[in-house]
XYZ file of C-alpha atoms in Angstrom:
382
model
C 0.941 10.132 -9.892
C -1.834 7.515 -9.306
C -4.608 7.161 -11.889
C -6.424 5.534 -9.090
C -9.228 8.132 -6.742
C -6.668 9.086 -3.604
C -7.284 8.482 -0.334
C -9.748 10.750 1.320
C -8.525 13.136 3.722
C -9.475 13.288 7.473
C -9.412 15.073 10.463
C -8.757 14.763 14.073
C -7.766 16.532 17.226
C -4.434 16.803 18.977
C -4.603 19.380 21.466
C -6.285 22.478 20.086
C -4.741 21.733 16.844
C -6.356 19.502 14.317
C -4.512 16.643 11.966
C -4.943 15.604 8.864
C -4.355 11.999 7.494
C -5.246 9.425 5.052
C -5.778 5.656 5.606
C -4.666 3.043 2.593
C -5.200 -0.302 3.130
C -7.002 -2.934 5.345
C -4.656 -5.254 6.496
C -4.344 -6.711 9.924
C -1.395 -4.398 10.887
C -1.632 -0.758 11.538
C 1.556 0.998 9.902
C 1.761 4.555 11.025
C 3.978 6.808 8.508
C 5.575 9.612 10.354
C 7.079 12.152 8.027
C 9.952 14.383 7.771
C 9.649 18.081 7.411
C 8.667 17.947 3.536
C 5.458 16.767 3.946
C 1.743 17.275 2.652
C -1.221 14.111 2.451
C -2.688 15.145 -0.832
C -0.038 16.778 -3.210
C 2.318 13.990 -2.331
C 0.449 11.378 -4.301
C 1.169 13.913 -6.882
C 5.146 13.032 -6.813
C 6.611 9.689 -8.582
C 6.389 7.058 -6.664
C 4.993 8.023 -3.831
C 1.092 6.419 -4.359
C 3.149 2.718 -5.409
C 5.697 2.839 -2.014
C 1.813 3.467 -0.071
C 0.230 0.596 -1.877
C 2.697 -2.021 -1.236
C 2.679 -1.471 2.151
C -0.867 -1.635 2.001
C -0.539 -5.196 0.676
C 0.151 -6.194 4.276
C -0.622 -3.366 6.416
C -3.423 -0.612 7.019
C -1.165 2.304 6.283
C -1.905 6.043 7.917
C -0.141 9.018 6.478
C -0.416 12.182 8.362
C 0.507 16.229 8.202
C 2.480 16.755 11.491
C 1.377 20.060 13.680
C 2.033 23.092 11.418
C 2.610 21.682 8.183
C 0.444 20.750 5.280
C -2.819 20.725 5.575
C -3.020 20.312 9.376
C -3.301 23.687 11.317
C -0.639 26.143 11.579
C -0.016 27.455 14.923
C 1.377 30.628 16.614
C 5.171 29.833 16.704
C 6.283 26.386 15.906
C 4.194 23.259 17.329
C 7.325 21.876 19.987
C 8.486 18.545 19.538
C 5.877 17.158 22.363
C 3.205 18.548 20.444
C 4.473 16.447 17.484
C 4.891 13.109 19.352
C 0.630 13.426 20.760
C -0.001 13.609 16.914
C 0.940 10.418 16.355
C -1.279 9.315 19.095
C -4.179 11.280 18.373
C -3.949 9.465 14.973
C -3.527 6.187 16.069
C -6.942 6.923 18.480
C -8.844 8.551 15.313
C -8.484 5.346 13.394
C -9.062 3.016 16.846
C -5.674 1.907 16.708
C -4.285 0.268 19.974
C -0.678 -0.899 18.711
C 1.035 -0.006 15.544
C 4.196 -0.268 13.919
C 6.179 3.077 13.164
C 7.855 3.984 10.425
C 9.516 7.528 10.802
C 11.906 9.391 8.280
C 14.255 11.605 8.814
C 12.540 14.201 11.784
C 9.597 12.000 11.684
C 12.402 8.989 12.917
C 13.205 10.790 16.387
C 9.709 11.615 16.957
C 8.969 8.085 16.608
C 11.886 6.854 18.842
C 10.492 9.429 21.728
C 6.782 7.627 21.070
C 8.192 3.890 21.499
C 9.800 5.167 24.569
C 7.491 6.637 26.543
C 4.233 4.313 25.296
C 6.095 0.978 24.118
C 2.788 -0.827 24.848
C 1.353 1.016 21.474
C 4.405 0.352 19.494
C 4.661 -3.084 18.027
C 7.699 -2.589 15.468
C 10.076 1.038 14.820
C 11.799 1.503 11.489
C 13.307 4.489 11.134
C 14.483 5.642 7.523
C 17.315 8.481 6.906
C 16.844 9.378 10.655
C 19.019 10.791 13.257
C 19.002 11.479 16.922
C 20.473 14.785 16.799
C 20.039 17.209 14.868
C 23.231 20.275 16.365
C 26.877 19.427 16.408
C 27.682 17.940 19.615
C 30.628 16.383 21.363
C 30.633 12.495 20.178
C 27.684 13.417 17.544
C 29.574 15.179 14.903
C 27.632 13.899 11.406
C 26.547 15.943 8.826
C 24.883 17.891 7.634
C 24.936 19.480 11.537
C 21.912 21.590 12.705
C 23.904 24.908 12.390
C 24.847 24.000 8.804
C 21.157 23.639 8.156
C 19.840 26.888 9.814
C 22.775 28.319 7.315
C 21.390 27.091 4.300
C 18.296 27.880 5.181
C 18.656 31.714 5.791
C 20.698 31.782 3.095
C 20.106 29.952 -0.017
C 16.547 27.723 0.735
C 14.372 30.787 2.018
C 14.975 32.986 -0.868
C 14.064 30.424 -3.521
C 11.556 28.379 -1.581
C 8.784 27.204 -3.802
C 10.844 26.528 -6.635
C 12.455 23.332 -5.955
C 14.975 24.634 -4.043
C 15.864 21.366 -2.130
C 14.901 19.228 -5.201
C 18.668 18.117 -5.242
C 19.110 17.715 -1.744
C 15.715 15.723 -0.866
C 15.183 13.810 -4.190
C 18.236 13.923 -6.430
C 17.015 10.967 -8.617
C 14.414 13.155 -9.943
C 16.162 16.513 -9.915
C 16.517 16.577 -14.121
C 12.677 15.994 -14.971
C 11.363 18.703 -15.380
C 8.013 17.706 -14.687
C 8.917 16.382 -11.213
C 10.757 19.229 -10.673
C 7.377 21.812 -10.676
C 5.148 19.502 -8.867
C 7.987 19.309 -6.151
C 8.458 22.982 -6.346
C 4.908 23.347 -5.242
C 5.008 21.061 -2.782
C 7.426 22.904 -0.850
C 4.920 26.012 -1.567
C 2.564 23.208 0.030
C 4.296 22.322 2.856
C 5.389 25.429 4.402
C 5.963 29.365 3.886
C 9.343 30.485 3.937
C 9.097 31.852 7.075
C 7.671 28.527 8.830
C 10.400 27.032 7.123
C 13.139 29.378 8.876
C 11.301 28.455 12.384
C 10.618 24.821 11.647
C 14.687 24.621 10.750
C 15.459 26.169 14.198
C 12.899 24.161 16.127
C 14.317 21.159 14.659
C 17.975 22.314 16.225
C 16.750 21.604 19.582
C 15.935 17.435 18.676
C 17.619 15.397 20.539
C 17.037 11.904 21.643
C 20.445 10.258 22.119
C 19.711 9.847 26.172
C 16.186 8.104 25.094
C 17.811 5.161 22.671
C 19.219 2.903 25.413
C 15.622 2.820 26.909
C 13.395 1.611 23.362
C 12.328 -1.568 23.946
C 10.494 -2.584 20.808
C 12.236 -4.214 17.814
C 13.633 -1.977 15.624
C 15.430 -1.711 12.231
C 17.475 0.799 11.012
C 17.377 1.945 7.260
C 19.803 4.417 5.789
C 21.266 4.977 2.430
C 24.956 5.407 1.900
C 24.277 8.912 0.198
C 22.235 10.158 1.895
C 22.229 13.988 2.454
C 21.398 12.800 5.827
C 24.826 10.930 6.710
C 24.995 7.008 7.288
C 26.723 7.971 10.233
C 23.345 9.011 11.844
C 21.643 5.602 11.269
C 24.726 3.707 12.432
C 24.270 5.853 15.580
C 20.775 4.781 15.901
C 21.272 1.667 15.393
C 24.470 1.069 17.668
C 22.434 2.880 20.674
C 18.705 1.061 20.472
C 19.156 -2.208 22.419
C 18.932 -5.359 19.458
C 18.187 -2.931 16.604
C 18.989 -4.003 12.724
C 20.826 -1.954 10.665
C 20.639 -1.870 6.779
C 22.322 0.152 4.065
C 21.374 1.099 0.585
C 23.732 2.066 -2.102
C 21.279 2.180 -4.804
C 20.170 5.986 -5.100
C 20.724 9.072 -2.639
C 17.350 10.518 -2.267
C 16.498 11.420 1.376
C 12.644 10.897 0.745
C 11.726 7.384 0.722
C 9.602 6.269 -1.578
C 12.177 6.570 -4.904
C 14.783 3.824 -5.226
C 14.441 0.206 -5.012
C 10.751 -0.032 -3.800
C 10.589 -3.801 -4.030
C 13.773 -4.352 -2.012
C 13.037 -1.722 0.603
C 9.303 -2.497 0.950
C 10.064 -6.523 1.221
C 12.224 -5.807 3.848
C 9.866 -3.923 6.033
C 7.371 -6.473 5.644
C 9.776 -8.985 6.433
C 11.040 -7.480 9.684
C 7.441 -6.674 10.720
C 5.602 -9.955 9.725
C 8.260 -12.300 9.284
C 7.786 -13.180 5.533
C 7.489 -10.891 2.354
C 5.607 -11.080 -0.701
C 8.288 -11.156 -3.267
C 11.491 -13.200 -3.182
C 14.593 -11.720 -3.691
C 14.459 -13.385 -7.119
C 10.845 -11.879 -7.888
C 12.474 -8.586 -7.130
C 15.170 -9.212 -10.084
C 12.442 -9.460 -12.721
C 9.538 -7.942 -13.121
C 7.100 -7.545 -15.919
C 6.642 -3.735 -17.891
C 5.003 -2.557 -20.501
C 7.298 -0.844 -22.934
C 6.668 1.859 -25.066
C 8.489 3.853 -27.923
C 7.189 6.610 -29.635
C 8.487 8.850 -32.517
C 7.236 11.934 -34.797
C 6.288 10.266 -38.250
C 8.748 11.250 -41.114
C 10.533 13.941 -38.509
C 13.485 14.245 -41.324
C 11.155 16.038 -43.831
C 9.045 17.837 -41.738
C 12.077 19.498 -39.570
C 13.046 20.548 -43.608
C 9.897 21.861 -44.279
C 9.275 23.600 -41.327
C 12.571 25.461 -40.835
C 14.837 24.894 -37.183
C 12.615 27.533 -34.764
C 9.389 25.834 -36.168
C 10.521 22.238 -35.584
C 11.886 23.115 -32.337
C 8.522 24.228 -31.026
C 6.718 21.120 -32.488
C 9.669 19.138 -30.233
C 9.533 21.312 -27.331
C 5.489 20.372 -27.115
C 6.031 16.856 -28.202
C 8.638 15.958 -24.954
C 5.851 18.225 -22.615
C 3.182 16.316 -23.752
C 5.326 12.694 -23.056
C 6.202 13.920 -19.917
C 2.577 14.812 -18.756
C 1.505 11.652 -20.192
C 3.822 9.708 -18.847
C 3.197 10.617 -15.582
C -0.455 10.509 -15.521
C 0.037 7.040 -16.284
C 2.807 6.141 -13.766
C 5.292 5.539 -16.188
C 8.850 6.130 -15.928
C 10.330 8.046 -18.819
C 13.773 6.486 -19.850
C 14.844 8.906 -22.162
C 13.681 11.084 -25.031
C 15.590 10.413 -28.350
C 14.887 14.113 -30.081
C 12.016 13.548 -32.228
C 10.658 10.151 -29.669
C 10.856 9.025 -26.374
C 10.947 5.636 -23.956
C 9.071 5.015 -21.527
C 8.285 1.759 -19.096
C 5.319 1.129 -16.680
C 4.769 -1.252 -13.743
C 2.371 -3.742 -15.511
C 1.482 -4.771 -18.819
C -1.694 -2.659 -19.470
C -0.422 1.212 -18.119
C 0.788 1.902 -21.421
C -2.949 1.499 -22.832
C -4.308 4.405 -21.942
C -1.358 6.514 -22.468
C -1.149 5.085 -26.821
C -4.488 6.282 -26.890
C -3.705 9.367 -25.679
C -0.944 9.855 -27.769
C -2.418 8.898 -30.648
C -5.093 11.214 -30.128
C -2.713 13.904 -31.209
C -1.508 12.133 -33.868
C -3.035 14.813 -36.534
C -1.520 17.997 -34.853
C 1.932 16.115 -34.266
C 2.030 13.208 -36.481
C 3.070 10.180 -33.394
C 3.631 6.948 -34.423
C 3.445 4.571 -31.566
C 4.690 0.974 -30.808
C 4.585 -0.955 -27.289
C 4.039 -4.223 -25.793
C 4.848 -5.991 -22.473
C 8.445 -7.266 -21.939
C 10.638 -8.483 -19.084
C 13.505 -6.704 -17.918
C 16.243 -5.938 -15.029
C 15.844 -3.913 -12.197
């Protein structure tokens, strides 16, 4: 989560529905994000790495995120907004902000809705990435990659409705942070967030009917392909994409599985967006390799008496609230938490003054749990 104010939220008109969206960023280049179906302006800032995938984009781009028809906080409609009804939000969007071309970057459901856009108005599409997208989303003859549209509506009846709003798909849409707790109940409300379980059931069946495999020959913009190896979302679907769209770039990841797309190698996967959009990127390749953190330990002062004194259930509370209050902490700040070592943790952050604020916080509970706190700025090894 970002310490920094968020991005205010805005609203404009597509149809008789209105959208909501966020702008980050000035740059010269509009970047329009188009999301997949877990999706919602505000309480994704609220997520891990979300805020820092937004702001390096916004190094070279002005970047819009937006709720699509029916999810978030856009309006909800009677039914399920169609697929044509998605595609004018991304130009009623691109007309709230006076945007006349923009580049496209669409994940997962948001990738065919951008592929249909490029098609039919290619003079308002400069660039298309698509990340973990597919052009079908239904077993078909010559299309048959997982997970298939019927598996899907499967899971959804059967497992995802029933315990929607607890992180059901935490381990499906990002398994890299599927053992933090923390993570884990600010995702589990952002499924609450993004949908009931009965839009869910309907948005699932809606999303059956995608399918833009007869519109790829006819995109005309440059494109490039993203898709990583694990993806829940199989790399067969981006090779797919990429084979079909006339000149298109493909690229793989192998370096984590989540379908979402800010997690993972954000330096790599940012640099390369820039790159294929603006011909240049920020950071080299060996830039990417090393990068300067703040690293800070922590540990309960003299934890070997105390856990005698105190007796097992005792000390187990006083370590049960000294990992919540790491965690919370932690995040706040935008740290990553390495590990926790029983009576201490680790934890990293993305420059060399994050940690600040989060010793003082610590140690401002240094008289009800005795921390003892030690951190400084060091290079390592992504």
């Amino acid at each position: 989560m970002s310490t920094l104010e968020p991005p205010e939220t805005r609203y404009t008109r597509s149809g008789e529905l209105n959208i909501a969206y966020q702008v980050m960023g000035d740059g010269p280049i509009d970047l329009i994000f188009v999301p997949g179906m877990i999706t919602h302006v505000e309480f994704l800032h609220e997520i891990p790495g979300y805020t820092d995938f937004l702001d390096r984009l916004a190094t070279f781009a002005r970047v819009v995120i937006f709720d699509k028809s029916g999810q978030g906080l856009s309006d909800r409609y009677l039914g399920m907004p169609s697929f044509e009804q998605r595609i004018d939000d991304v130009r009623a969007v691109m007309d709230a902000i006076g945007s006349r071309r923009a580049v496209l970057l669409g994940c997962s459901e948001g990738g065919s809705i951008s592929v249909m856009f490029a098609a039919t108005f290619p003079e308002r599409v400069s660039h298309l990435v698509l990340f973990g997208a597919f052009a079908r989303f239904s077993s078909a003859p010559g299309y048959p990659f997982r997970p298939s549209g019927e598996d899907i509506v499967n899971r959804v009846d059967n497992l995802w409705a029933a315990g929607w709003g607890t992180g059901v798909t935490l381990r499906h849409f990002l398994p890299s942070h599927a053992d933090e707790p923390d993570v884990a109940r600010r995702y589990a409300k952002l499924e609450r967030l993004a949908f009931s379980p009965g839009a869910l059931k309907m948005a699932a069946r809606y999303n059956i009917e995608i399918d833009v495999r007869a519109i790829l020959p006819s995109v005309r913009v440059p494109t490039l392909v993203i898709h990583r190896q694990n993806d829940v979302m199989s790399i067969e679907n981006g090779q797919f994409l990429a084979s079909q769209i006339p000149g298109a770039q493909f690229l793989c990841y192998a370096d984590c599985s989540d379908h979402l797309i800010f997690p993972g190698d954000r330096p790599r996967l940012c640099g390369d967006i820039e790159e294929f959009v603006t011909g240049h990127r920020e950071l080299t390749a060996l830039d990417s390799d090393r990068v300067l953190v703040t690293v800070l330990f922590a540990d309960i002062v003299d934890s070997t008496r105390r856990a005698a004194e105190m007796g097992d259930q005792a000390w187990r509370r006083v370590l049960d609230e000294h990992d919540q209050t790491a965690r919370h902490i932690v995040m706040q700040h935008r740290g990553k938490l390495v590990k926790t070592t029983g009576d201490g943790f680790l934890a990293t952050f993305d420059g060399p003054g994050e940690g600040n604020p989060l010793r003082a916080g610590i140690r401002s509970r240094n008289e009800a749990l005795g921390f003892a706190c030690a951190g400084g700025a060091s290079y390592r090894r992504d």
